[in-house]
Amino acid sequence: MTNLVVEVAVSSTPVYAGNNDGTLSYRVAPELSGQVQMGSLVLVPLGKRRAVGVVVAIKERTDRTELKDVAAVLVKEFLPPEMIEIGRYVAGRYVCPLAVAVNALMPPAAGRRLERRWCWLPSGEEGVNGAISLVSCLPAPAGDVAEYLSRRGAAWESQLLQLGPRREVRAALEALKAHGLVRNEWSWRGMPKERRLPTDVEGAAQAAAVKPDGTGRHITLDAAQLRAATSINAALGRGGTFLLYGVTGSGKTEVYLSCAAEALARGYQVMFLVPEHSLIPQMVTRINQRLEAEVAVVHGELADGERAAVWERARIGKVRVIVGTRAALFTPMPRLGLIVVDEEHAGSYKQDTAPRYDAREVAIKRGQLQRAVVVLGSATPSTEIFYLAGQGKIHLLELPQRAGNAGLPRVEIVDLRAEFHDGHHGILSRRLVEEINGVLTAGRQAILFLNRRGYAPYVLCRQCGHVPLCRHCAVALTYHRDGTLRCHYCGYIERAEGKCPVCGGNLSRLGSGTQRVEEEVRALWPGARILRADRDTTAKKGQWEKIYRTFAGGEADILIGTQTITKGMDFPGVTLVGVVNADLSLYQPDFRARERTFQLLTQVAGRAGRRDAPGTVVIQTYNPQDPAIALAAFQDYQRFYAQEIAMRRRLGYPPFVKLVRLGFTGSDEAEVIAAAHEVAELISNAESNIQVLGPAPGYPSRLKDLYRWQLMLKVPGWSRYKNRLTPILAPYIGRRTIRMIVDVGPINPW
DNA sequence: AGCACGCCGACT
DNA sequence: GTCGGCGTGCTC
């Protein structure tokens, strides 16, 4: 009988320097050996506690002799092999411990957790009396513990710990155990409840409204849509990656649904990914209208039990369609045939905590592993993906026309320099005011977009130059209309003083946020019904849905908002979209600022006049000549892409190099900088082909009391270099005082 | 990440 | 005298 040894990715991850993949080895006792396989969920001893973990490797023997035993096999067939493969891919590509990657693949605990249960052993009056006399010479709370246990027979450890100081109760329990008065065992506390799968109520109602004869489910495609769908369908069962590039309103979703119907008909499972969870309901609605299959949703705000229910039912193939945000990608689906990544260009497909994966790349990998077709869709594809399409590595499918021949909106660019020159200093230009007047007169709706919440982004003393800063971050505080100053990075709030705390001078509120826009709009159109949607008005659950419904139902005239209002929303009554300040996103210190600005303006413009009435878009800017703005006005993606890719090639940015960001944080700035320098040196010396930029401060340079510095690496080819770079970085991963984060292919500025 | 140990200030 | 602050070290 051979001794099996398993590598276990423990879910409460013991990541520390020197334990690179975060996995631990355990011996498998002979009687358990038949029950363990790759992907099994096991219970293992870890220090003084027990932990659950997943078997990621099985070996015959090991050089280590003093291994502990696997305590129990909880679920023999748990993670399917392709999901463990995904875990390895994520860990390798994004430089994180395997255990962290595997953790992302796990269903939530689903209300079950392991806890020690203590039982009282002495029986009969005599036994109890004897025990109690023994207890009197044990550490302090032993009496309380003994009384509690003897009365109930057994209790959970967390209940007992409430009887006194944790430490003493623990000591008392150990002493009682040593005297043979109590016994403990690990068991599951609370069992998962049978749950209804999370789905979308509104969507379900609409699906129910579909007539039983099946009308309403029929999908009519135009020629371009049909060509795209045919190509995709032809790849079902074999796999392949497609970019569905279709201008806004060209009907990409119809293509997805048509292909999904075909995939389902052939017995496959289908996965839809959307950039953020507010977009799930409308996708579910459309799926329910068109497809006859049970749809489940997956996103971060589901209760654990609901997520676990979807996870399990998808794993056994009962759920055939899921719709979710990037985390849904890790739902096991044995018959996966189609993965749709909608709005592929969205930055939210990159996770900004470990594992820092890019859902598009992982989707493609998963497609390869399971021979599933991957369809990335966008009206403004990311430069990297469009480049891959140009290289023939991804099949390009185009939808060049708006469906139903709806025209493109008329886009007007307002030059704020001229506006200023003519003495107009208001937030809304004369042109925009005129357009809003027209919309209100016609009884239509308008959207005003400004990507900045609050009233004034900063406050300044004109006498001494003092600017109130956050106490925890290196950023100016934003003035809010409720008379507070707020940090938009950490949430710190203080009362706004009337006078400068330094010199007593008058404070000016500079710049404009959505609250100021709202104020101005209310002053100009006192009778208009106005809604504002930003993090301050939509933070609580259900608030955004309410605003959305009110506006979509025509019960408001003007919607003012930040980013949230731009994403794929379909408001039929909107004939005017105003971009209050297009320059805000253009001047972020990031090589992707142009791309983001172009995408944002194009998407925003796509919100105007999708139906019968032609739409108008007014873009206010101080830089009307900038290509990102000018080309967005014409919805000219191709020309924008041509300029962008040329710039990337010239300056050495992705896709021509892989960027790797190394972020360093700590409470001692000098040590943070020193660590960054140290790593910079190490890499420069070891790899002359890797360009090391920095150290440079992050933005903000201090966040929540931690200093932030970074290095940016330009790596010629990541798959070649990651195996060389990882060992250099390994000793710095898992350190405590100065932390280093590795972000491969960062999307969002740091 | 937990969870322990261990060494120093403020309180019944 | 204790309670508990978090620095440091360990977990197969």
mmCIF file with all atom_site columns, N, CA and C in Angstrom, chain A residues 469-530:
data_model
loop_
_atom_site.group_PDB
_atom_site.id
_atom_site.type_symbol
_atom_site.label_atom_id
_atom_site.label_alt_id
_atom_site.label_comp_id
_atom_site.label_asym_id
_atom_site.label_entity_id
_atom_site.label_seq_id
_atom_site.pdbx_PDB_ins_code
_atom_site.Cartn_x
_atom_site.Cartn_y
_atom_site.Cartn_z
_atom_site.occupancy
_atom_site.B_iso_or_equiv
_atom_site.pdbx_formal_charge
_atom_site.auth_seq_id
_atom_site.auth_comp_id
_atom_site.auth_asym_id
_atom_site.auth_atom_id
_atom_site.pdbx_PDB_model_num
ATOM 1   N N  . LEU A 1 469 ? -7.303  68.983 2.792   1.00 0.00 ? 469 LEU A N  1
ATOM 2   C CA . LEU A 1 469 ? -6.937  67.665 2.281   1.00 0.00 ? 469 LEU A CA 1
ATOM 3   C C  . LEU A 1 469 ? -7.489  66.585 3.197   1.00 0.00 ? 469 LEU A C  1
ATOM 4   N N  . CYS A 1 470 ? -7.590  65.381 2.651   1.00 0.00 ? 470 CYS A N  1
ATOM 5   C CA . CYS A 1 470 ? -7.994  64.247 3.473   1.00 0.00 ? 470 CYS A CA 1
ATOM 6   C C  . CYS A 1 470 ? -6.885  63.925 4.465   1.00 0.00 ? 470 CYS A C  1
ATOM 7   N N  . ARG A 1 471 ? -7.291  63.549 5.673   1.00 0.00 ? 471 ARG A N  1
ATOM 8   C CA . ARG A 1 471 ? -6.286  63.216 6.693   1.00 0.00 ? 471 ARG A CA 1
ATOM 9   C C  . ARG A 1 471 ? -5.623  61.883 6.406   1.00 0.00 ? 471 ARG A C  1
ATOM 10  N N  . HIS A 1 472 ? -6.258  61.063 5.595   1.00 0.00 ? 472 HIS A N  1
ATOM 11  C CA . HIS A 1 472 ? -5.730  59.717 5.371   1.00 0.00 ? 472 HIS A CA 1
ATOM 12  C C  . HIS A 1 472 ? -5.178  59.506 3.966   1.00 0.00 ? 472 HIS A C  1
ATOM 13  N N  . CYS A 1 473 ? -5.484  60.433 3.048   1.00 0.00 ? 473 CYS A N  1
ATOM 14  C CA . CYS A 1 473 ? -5.072  60.253 1.654   1.00 0.00 ? 473 CYS A CA 1
ATOM 15  C C  . CYS A 1 473 ? -4.487  61.565 1.147   1.00 0.00 ? 473 CYS A C  1
ATOM 16  N N  . ALA A 1 474 ? -3.638  61.470 0.142   1.00 0.00 ? 474 ALA A N  1
ATOM 17  C CA . ALA A 1 474 ? -3.054  62.676 -0.430  1.00 0.00 ? 474 ALA A CA 1
ATOM 18  C C  . ALA A 1 474 ? -3.965  63.221 -1.525  1.00 0.00 ? 474 ALA A C  1
ATOM 19  N N  . VAL A 1 475 ? -5.175  63.598 -1.157  1.00 0.00 ? 475 VAL A N  1
ATOM 20  C CA . VAL A 1 475 ? -6.094  64.186 -2.126  1.00 0.00 ? 475 VAL A CA 1
ATOM 21  C C  . VAL A 1 475 ? -6.896  65.315 -1.485  1.00 0.00 ? 475 VAL A C  1
ATOM 22  N N  . ALA A 1 476 ? -7.344  66.242 -2.334  1.00 0.00 ? 476 ALA A N  1
ATOM 23  C CA . ALA A 1 476 ? -8.201  67.320 -1.853  1.00 0.00 ? 476 ALA A CA 1
ATOM 24  C C  . ALA A 1 476 ? -9.576  66.761 -1.536  1.00 0.00 ? 476 ALA A C  1
ATOM 25  N N  . LEU A 1 477 ? -10.230 67.359 -0.550  1.00 0.00 ? 477 LEU A N  1
ATOM 26  C CA . LEU A 1 477 ? -11.581 66.941 -0.200  1.00 0.00 ? 477 LEU A CA 1
ATOM 27  C C  . LEU A 1 477 ? -12.586 67.621 -1.125  1.00 0.00 ? 477 LEU A C  1
ATOM 28  N N  . THR A 1 478 ? -13.643 66.890 -1.443  1.00 0.00 ? 478 THR A N  1
ATOM 29  C CA . THR A 1 478 ? -14.681 67.419 -2.327  1.00 0.00 ? 478 THR A CA 1
ATOM 30  C C  . THR A 1 478 ? -15.804 68.019 -1.484  1.00 0.00 ? 478 THR A C  1
ATOM 31  N N  . TYR A 1 479 ? -16.229 69.219 -1.881  1.00 0.00 ? 479 TYR A N  1
ATOM 32  C CA . TYR A 1 479 ? -17.333 69.854 -1.163  1.00 0.00 ? 479 TYR A CA 1
ATOM 33  C C  . TYR A 1 479 ? -18.669 69.268 -1.622  1.00 0.00 ? 479 TYR A C  1
ATOM 34  N N  . HIS A 1 480 ? -19.500 68.904 -0.648  1.00 0.00 ? 480 HIS A N  1
ATOM 35  C CA . HIS A 1 480 ? -20.838 68.405 -0.959  1.00 0.00 ? 480 HIS A CA 1
ATOM 36  C C  . HIS A 1 480 ? -21.887 69.401 -0.466  1.00 0.00 ? 480 HIS A C  1
ATOM 37  N N  . ARG A 1 481 ? -23.052 69.371 -1.101  1.00 0.00 ? 481 ARG A N  1
ATOM 38  C CA . ARG A 1 481 ? -24.083 70.364 -0.796  1.00 0.00 ? 481 ARG A CA 1
ATOM 39  C C  . ARG A 1 481 ? -24.612 70.281 0.616   1.00 0.00 ? 481 ARG A C  1
ATOM 40  N N  . ASP A 1 482 ? -24.448 69.138 1.251   1.00 0.00 ? 482 ASP A N  1
ATOM 41  C CA . ASP A 1 482 ? -24.931 69.030 2.629   1.00 0.00 ? 482 ASP A CA 1
ATOM 42  C C  . ASP A 1 482 ? -23.972 69.689 3.613   1.00 0.00 ? 482 ASP A C  1
ATOM 43  N N  . GLY A 1 483 ? -22.990 70.440 3.098   1.00 0.00 ? 483 GLY A N  1
ATOM 44  C CA . GLY A 1 483 ? -22.086 71.157 3.982   1.00 0.00 ? 483 GLY A CA 1
ATOM 45  C C  . GLY A 1 483 ? -20.945 70.318 4.514   1.00 0.00 ? 483 GLY A C  1
ATOM 46  N N  . THR A 1 484 ? -20.647 69.232 3.817   1.00 0.00 ? 484 THR A N  1
ATOM 47  C CA . THR A 1 484 ? -19.533 68.397 4.250   1.00 0.00 ? 484 THR A CA 1
ATOM 48  C C  . THR A 1 484 ? -18.416 68.437 3.214   1.00 0.00 ? 484 THR A C  1
ATOM 49  N N  . LEU A 1 485 ? -17.229 68.084 3.693   1.00 0.00 ? 485 LEU A N  1
ATOM 50  C CA . LEU A 1 485 ? -16.105 67.838 2.803   1.00 0.00 ? 485 LEU A CA 1
ATOM 51  C C  . LEU A 1 485 ? -15.852 66.344 2.853   1.00 0.00 ? 485 LEU A C  1
ATOM 52  N N  . ARG A 1 486 ? -15.755 65.711 1.686   1.00 0.00 ? 486 ARG A N  1
ATOM 53  C CA . ARG A 1 486 ? -15.623 64.255 1.649   1.00 0.00 ? 486 ARG A CA 1
ATOM 54  C C  . ARG A 1 486 ? -14.435 63.824 0.819   1.00 0.00 ? 486 ARG A C  1
ATOM 55  N N  . CYS A 1 487 ? -13.804 62.759 1.288   1.00 0.00 ? 487 CYS A N  1
ATOM 56  C CA . CYS A 1 487 ? -12.729 62.158 0.511   1.00 0.00 ? 487 CYS A CA 1
ATOM 57  C C  . CYS A 1 487 ? -13.364 61.104 -0.400  1.00 0.00 ? 487 CYS A C  1
ATOM 58  N N  . HIS A 1 488 ? -13.162 61.240 -1.703  1.00 0.00 ? 488 HIS A N  1
ATOM 59  C CA . HIS A 1 488 ? -13.770 60.295 -2.626  1.00 0.00 ? 488 HIS A CA 1
ATOM 60  C C  . HIS A 1 488 ? -12.960 59.008 -2.771  1.00 0.00 ? 488 HIS A C  1
ATOM 61  N N  . TYR A 1 489 ? -11.851 58.953 -2.062  1.00 0.00 ? 489 TYR A N  1
ATOM 62  C CA . TYR A 1 489 ? -11.044 57.735 -2.112  1.00 0.00 ? 489 TYR A CA 1
ATOM 63  C C  . TYR A 1 489 ? -11.279 56.829 -0.911  1.00 0.00 ? 489 TYR A C  1
ATOM 64  N N  . CYS A 1 490 ? -11.385 57.438 0.302   1.00 0.00 ? 490 CYS A N  1
ATOM 65  C CA . CYS A 1 490 ? -11.521 56.566 1.472   1.00 0.00 ? 490 CYS A CA 1
ATOM 66  C C  . CYS A 1 490 ? -12.835 56.786 2.210   1.00 0.00 ? 490 CYS A C  1
ATOM 67  N N  . GLY A 1 491 ? -13.602 57.814 1.833   1.00 0.00 ? 491 GLY A N  1
ATOM 68  C CA . GLY A 1 491 ? -14.880 58.029 2.485   1.00 0.00 ? 491 GLY A CA 1
ATOM 69  C C  . GLY A 1 491 ? -14.843 58.920 3.716   1.00 0.00 ? 491 GLY A C  1
ATOM 70  N N  . TYR A 1 492 ? -13.660 59.440 4.046   1.00 0.00 ? 492 TYR A N  1
ATOM 71  C CA . TYR A 1 492 ? -13.536 60.333 5.196   1.00 0.00 ? 492 TYR A CA 1
ATOM 72  C C  . TYR A 1 492 ? -14.434 61.563 5.015   1.00 0.00 ? 492 TYR A C  1
ATOM 73  N N  . ILE A 1 493 ? -15.114 61.968 6.104   1.00 0.00 ? 493 ILE A N  1
ATOM 74  C CA . ILE A 1 493 ? -16.025 63.110 6.036   1.00 0.00 ? 493 ILE A CA 1
ATOM 75  C C  . ILE A 1 493 ? -15.716 64.092 7.154   1.00 0.00 ? 493 ILE A C  1
ATOM 76  N N  . GLU A 1 494 ? -15.704 65.373 6.823   1.00 0.00 ? 494 GLU A N  1
ATOM 77  C CA . GLU A 1 494 ? -15.672 66.368 7.898   1.00 0.00 ? 494 GLU A CA 1
ATOM 78  C C  . GLU A 1 494 ? -16.613 67.519 7.544   1.00 0.00 ? 494 GLU A C  1
ATOM 79  N N  . ARG A 1 495 ? -16.936 68.331 8.563   1.00 0.00 ? 495 ARG A N  1
ATOM 80  C CA . ARG A 1 495 ? -17.786 69.499 8.302   1.00 0.00 ? 495 ARG A CA 1
ATOM 81  C C  . ARG A 1 495 ? -16.996 70.537 7.538   1.00 0.00 ? 495 ARG A C  1
ATOM 82  N N  . ALA A 1 496 ? -17.643 71.167 6.571   1.00 0.00 ? 496 ALA A N  1
ATOM 83  C CA . ALA A 1 496 ? -16.979 72.236 5.838   1.00 0.00 ? 496 ALA A CA 1
ATOM 84  C C  . ALA A 1 496 ? -17.047 73.509 6.683   1.00 0.00 ? 496 ALA A C  1
ATOM 85  N N  . GLU A 1 497 ? -15.897 74.130 6.907   1.00 0.00 ? 497 GLU A N  1
ATOM 86  C CA . GLU A 1 497 ? -15.851 75.372 7.673   1.00 0.00 ? 497 GLU A CA 1
ATOM 87  C C  . GLU A 1 497 ? -16.176 76.537 6.737   1.00 0.00 ? 497 GLU A C  1
ATOM 88  N N  . GLY A 1 498 ? -16.779 77.565 7.296   1.00 0.00 ? 498 GLY A N  1
ATOM 89  C CA . GLY A 1 498 ? -17.060 78.745 6.477   1.00 0.00 ? 498 GLY A CA 1
ATOM 90  C C  . GLY A 1 498 ? -15.796 79.515 6.137   1.00 0.00 ? 498 GLY A C  1
ATOM 91  N N  . LYS A 1 499 ? -14.869 79.534 7.112   1.00 0.00 ? 499 LYS A N  1
ATOM 92  C CA . LYS A 1 499 ? -13.647 80.324 6.938   1.00 0.00 ? 499 LYS A CA 1
ATOM 93  C C  . LYS A 1 499 ? -12.441 79.393 6.856   1.00 0.00 ? 499 LYS A C  1
ATOM 94  N N  . CYS A 1 500 ? -11.380 79.914 6.281   1.00 0.00 ? 500 CYS A N  1
ATOM 95  C CA . CYS A 1 500 ? -10.149 79.143 6.173   1.00 0.00 ? 500 CYS A CA 1
ATOM 96  C C  . CYS A 1 500 ? -9.591  78.848 7.563   1.00 0.00 ? 500 CYS A C  1
ATOM 97  N N  . PRO A 1 501 ? -9.340  77.586 7.874   1.00 0.00 ? 501 PRO A N  1
ATOM 98  C CA . PRO A 1 501 ? -8.834  77.236 9.208   1.00 0.00 ? 501 PRO A CA 1
ATOM 99  C C  . PRO A 1 501 ? -7.422  77.764 9.448   1.00 0.00 ? 501 PRO A C  1
ATOM 100 N N  . VAL A 1 502 ? -6.705  78.147 8.398   1.00 0.00 ? 502 VAL A N  1
ATOM 101 C CA . VAL A 1 502 ? -5.332  78.617 8.547   1.00 0.00 ? 502 VAL A CA 1
ATOM 102 C C  . VAL A 1 502 ? -5.293  80.127 8.767   1.00 0.00 ? 502 VAL A C  1
ATOM 103 N N  . CYS A 1 503 ? -5.930  80.873 7.863   1.00 0.00 ? 503 CYS A N  1
ATOM 104 C CA . CYS A 1 503 ? -5.798  82.332 7.941   1.00 0.00 ? 503 CYS A CA 1
ATOM 105 C C  . CYS A 1 503 ? -7.121  83.047 8.168   1.00 0.00 ? 503 CYS A C  1
ATOM 106 N N  . GLY A 1 504 ? -8.218  82.300 8.199   1.00 0.00 ? 504 GLY A N  1
ATOM 107 C CA . GLY A 1 504 ? -9.515  82.938 8.427   1.00 0.00 ? 504 GLY A CA 1
ATOM 108 C C  . GLY A 1 504 ? -10.108 83.593 7.196   1.00 0.00 ? 504 GLY A C  1
ATOM 109 N N  . GLY A 1 505 ? -9.431  83.424 6.038   1.00 0.00 ? 505 GLY A N  1
ATOM 110 C CA . GLY A 1 505 ? -9.928  84.019 4.795   1.00 0.00 ? 505 GLY A CA 1
ATOM 111 C C  . GLY A 1 505 ? -11.150 83.295 4.272   1.00 0.00 ? 505 GLY A C  1
ATOM 112 N N  . ASN A 1 506 ? -11.673 83.775 3.154   1.00 0.00 ? 506 ASN A N  1
ATOM 113 C CA . ASN A 1 506 ? -12.856 83.160 2.561   1.00 0.00 ? 506 ASN A CA 1
ATOM 114 C C  . ASN A 1 506 ? -12.477 81.973 1.684   1.00 0.00 ? 506 ASN A C  1
ATOM 115 N N  . LEU A 1 507 ? -13.278 80.926 1.803   1.00 0.00 ? 507 LEU A N  1
ATOM 116 C CA . LEU A 1 507 ? -13.000 79.726 1.016   1.00 0.00 ? 507 LEU A CA 1
ATOM 117 C C  . LEU A 1 507 ? -13.844 79.729 -0.253  1.00 0.00 ? 507 LEU A C  1
ATOM 118 N N  . SER A 1 508 ? -13.206 79.385 -1.366  1.00 0.00 ? 508 SER A N  1
ATOM 119 C CA . SER A 1 508 ? -13.937 79.283 -2.630  1.00 0.00 ? 508 SER A CA 1
ATOM 120 C C  . SER A 1 508 ? -14.118 77.819 -2.981  1.00 0.00 ? 508 SER A C  1
ATOM 121 N N  . ARG A 1 509 ? -15.289 77.511 -3.533  1.00 0.00 ? 509 ARG A N  1
ATOM 122 C CA . ARG A 1 509 ? -15.546 76.142 -3.962  1.00 0.00 ? 509 ARG A CA 1
ATOM 123 C C  . ARG A 1 509 ? -15.311 76.073 -5.468  1.00 0.00 ? 509 ARG A C  1
ATOM 124 N N  . LEU A 1 510 ? -14.274 75.365 -5.853  1.00 0.00 ? 510 LEU A N  1
ATOM 125 C CA . LEU A 1 510 ? -13.845 75.386 -7.247  1.00 0.00 ? 510 LEU A CA 1
ATOM 126 C C  . LEU A 1 510 ? -14.198 74.105 -7.988  1.00 0.00 ? 510 LEU A C  1
ATOM 127 N N  . GLY A 1 511 ? -14.450 74.264 -9.281  1.00 0.00 ? 511 GLY A N  1
ATOM 128 C CA . GLY A 1 511 ? -14.775 73.123 -10.131 1.00 0.00 ? 511 GLY A CA 1
ATOM 129 C C  . GLY A 1 511 ? -16.238 72.709 -9.980  1.00 0.00 ? 511 GLY A C  1
ATOM 130 N N  . SER A 1 512 ? -16.632 71.721 -10.750 1.00 0.00 ? 512 SER A N  1
ATOM 131 C CA . SER A 1 512 ? -18.041 71.321 -10.753 1.00 0.00 ? 512 SER A CA 1
ATOM 132 C C  . SER A 1 512 ? -18.213 69.822 -10.666 1.00 0.00 ? 512 SER A C  1
ATOM 133 N N  . GLY A 1 513 ? -19.133 69.413 -9.814  1.00 0.00 ? 513 GLY A N  1
ATOM 134 C CA . GLY A 1 513 ? -19.571 68.026 -9.760  1.00 0.00 ? 513 GLY A CA 1
ATOM 135 C C  . GLY A 1 513 ? -21.053 67.971 -10.100 1.00 0.00 ? 513 GLY A C  1
ATOM 136 N N  . THR A 1 514 ? -21.599 66.763 -10.020 1.00 0.00 ? 514 THR A N  1
ATOM 137 C CA . THR A 1 514 ? -23.000 66.579 -10.412 1.00 0.00 ? 514 THR A CA 1
ATOM 138 C C  . THR A 1 514 ? -23.970 67.421 -9.561  1.00 0.00 ? 514 THR A C  1
ATOM 139 N N  . GLN A 1 515 ? -23.638 67.650 -8.298  1.00 0.00 ? 515 GLN A N  1
ATOM 140 C CA . GLN A 1 515 ? -24.545 68.422 -7.450  1.00 0.00 ? 515 GLN A CA 1
ATOM 141 C C  . GLN A 1 515 ? -24.655 69.865 -7.936  1.00 0.00 ? 515 GLN A C  1
ATOM 142 N N  . ARG A 1 516 ? -23.511 70.405 -8.403  1.00 0.00 ? 516 ARG A N  1
ATOM 143 C CA . ARG A 1 516 ? -23.536 71.781 -8.895  1.00 0.00 ? 516 ARG A CA 1
ATOM 144 C C  . ARG A 1 516 ? -24.326 71.858 -10.219 1.00 0.00 ? 516 ARG A C  1
ATOM 145 N N  . VAL A 1 517 ? -24.146 70.821 -11.037 1.00 0.00 ? 517 VAL A N  1
ATOM 146 C CA . VAL A 1 517 ? -24.906 70.773 -12.287 1.00 0.00 ? 517 VAL A CA 1
ATOM 147 C C  . VAL A 1 517 ? -26.398 70.740 -11.964 1.00 0.00 ? 517 VAL A C  1
ATOM 148 N N  . GLU A 1 518 ? -26.744 69.916 -10.995 1.00 0.00 ? 518 GLU A N  1
ATOM 149 C CA . GLU A 1 518 ? -28.154 69.825 -10.606 1.00 0.00 ? 518 GLU A CA 1
ATOM 150 C C  . GLU A 1 518 ? -28.679 71.185 -10.157 1.00 0.00 ? 518 GLU A C  1
ATOM 151 N N  . GLU A 1 519 ? -27.887 71.873 -9.353  1.00 0.00 ? 519 GLU A N  1
ATOM 152 C CA . GLU A 1 519 ? -28.296 73.182 -8.850  1.00 0.00 ? 519 GLU A CA 1
ATOM 153 C C  . GLU A 1 519 ? -28.540 74.157 -9.999  1.00 0.00 ? 519 GLU A C  1
ATOM 154 N N  . GLU A 1 520 ? -27.604 74.134 -10.948 1.00 0.00 ? 520 GLU A N  1
ATOM 155 C CA . GLU A 1 520 ? -27.731 75.053 -12.068 1.00 0.00 ? 520 GLU A CA 1
ATOM 156 C C  . GLU A 1 520 ? -28.957 74.719 -12.931 1.00 0.00 ? 520 GLU A C  1
ATOM 157 N N  . VAL A 1 521 ? -29.146 73.421 -13.145 1.00 0.00 ? 521 VAL A N  1
ATOM 158 C CA . VAL A 1 521 ? -30.283 72.995 -13.965 1.00 0.00 ? 521 VAL A CA 1
ATOM 159 C C  . VAL A 1 521 ? -31.602 73.380 -13.294 1.00 0.00 ? 521 VAL A C  1
ATOM 160 N N  . ARG A 1 522 ? -31.670 73.184 -11.982 1.00 0.00 ? 522 ARG A N  1
ATOM 161 C CA . ARG A 1 522 ? -32.889 73.546 -11.259 1.00 0.00 ? 522 ARG A CA 1
ATOM 162 C C  . ARG A 1 522 ? -33.151 75.044 -11.329 1.00 0.00 ? 522 ARG A C  1
ATOM 163 N N  . ALA A 1 523 ? -32.067 75.826 -11.281 1.00 0.00 ? 523 ALA A N  1
ATOM 164 C CA . ALA A 1 523 ? -32.228 77.278 -11.344 1.00 0.00 ? 523 ALA A CA 1
ATOM 165 C C  . ALA A 1 523 ? -32.728 77.706 -12.726 1.00 0.00 ? 523 ALA A C  1
ATOM 166 N N  . LEU A 1 524 ? -32.211 77.029 -13.769 1.00 0.00 ? 524 LEU A N  1
ATOM 167 C CA . LEU A 1 524 ? -32.589 77.411 -15.128 1.00 0.00 ? 524 LEU A CA 1
ATOM 168 C C  . LEU A 1 524 ? -33.981 76.942 -15.514 1.00 0.00 ? 524 LEU A C  1
ATOM 169 N N  . TRP A 1 525 ? -34.345 75.738 -15.050 1.00 0.00 ? 525 TRP A N  1
ATOM 170 C CA . TRP A 1 525 ? -35.656 75.174 -15.418 1.00 0.00 ? 525 TRP A CA 1
ATOM 171 C C  . TRP A 1 525 ? -36.411 74.738 -14.168 1.00 0.00 ? 525 TRP A C  1
ATOM 172 N N  . PRO A 1 526 ? -36.949 75.726 -13.463 1.00 0.00 ? 526 PRO A N  1
ATOM 173 C CA . PRO A 1 526 ? -37.562 75.410 -12.158 1.00 0.00 ? 526 PRO A CA 1
ATOM 174 C C  . PRO A 1 526 ? -38.700 74.395 -12.270 1.00 0.00 ? 526 PRO A C  1
ATOM 175 N N  . GLY A 1 527 ? -39.357 74.351 -13.424 1.00 0.00 ? 527 GLY A N  1
ATOM 176 C CA . GLY A 1 527 ? -40.490 73.433 -13.532 1.00 0.00 ? 527 GLY A CA 1
ATOM 177 C C  . GLY A 1 527 ? -40.116 72.028 -13.948 1.00 0.00 ? 527 GLY A C  1
ATOM 178 N N  . ALA A 1 528 ? -38.851 71.813 -14.343 1.00 0.00 ? 528 ALA A N  1
ATOM 179 C CA . ALA A 1 528 ? -38.463 70.506 -14.882 1.00 0.00 ? 528 ALA A CA 1
ATOM 180 C C  . ALA A 1 528 ? -38.352 69.477 -13.773 1.00 0.00 ? 528 ALA A C  1
ATOM 181 N N  . ARG A 1 529 ? -38.633 68.225 -14.149 1.00 0.00 ? 529 ARG A N  1
ATOM 182 C CA . ARG A 1 529 ? -38.475 67.125 -13.174 1.00 0.00 ? 529 ARG A CA 1
ATOM 183 C C  . ARG A 1 529 ? -37.078 66.537 -13.362 1.00 0.00 ? 529 ARG A C  1
ATOM 184 N N  . ILE A 1 530 ? -36.285 66.648 -12.314 1.00 0.00 ? 530 ILE A N  1
ATOM 185 C CA . ILE A 1 530 ? -34.858 66.353 -12.441 1.00 0.00 ? 530 ILE A CA 1
ATOM 186 C C  . ILE A 1 530 ? -34.447 65.209 -11.526 1.00 0.00 ? 530 ILE A C  1
#
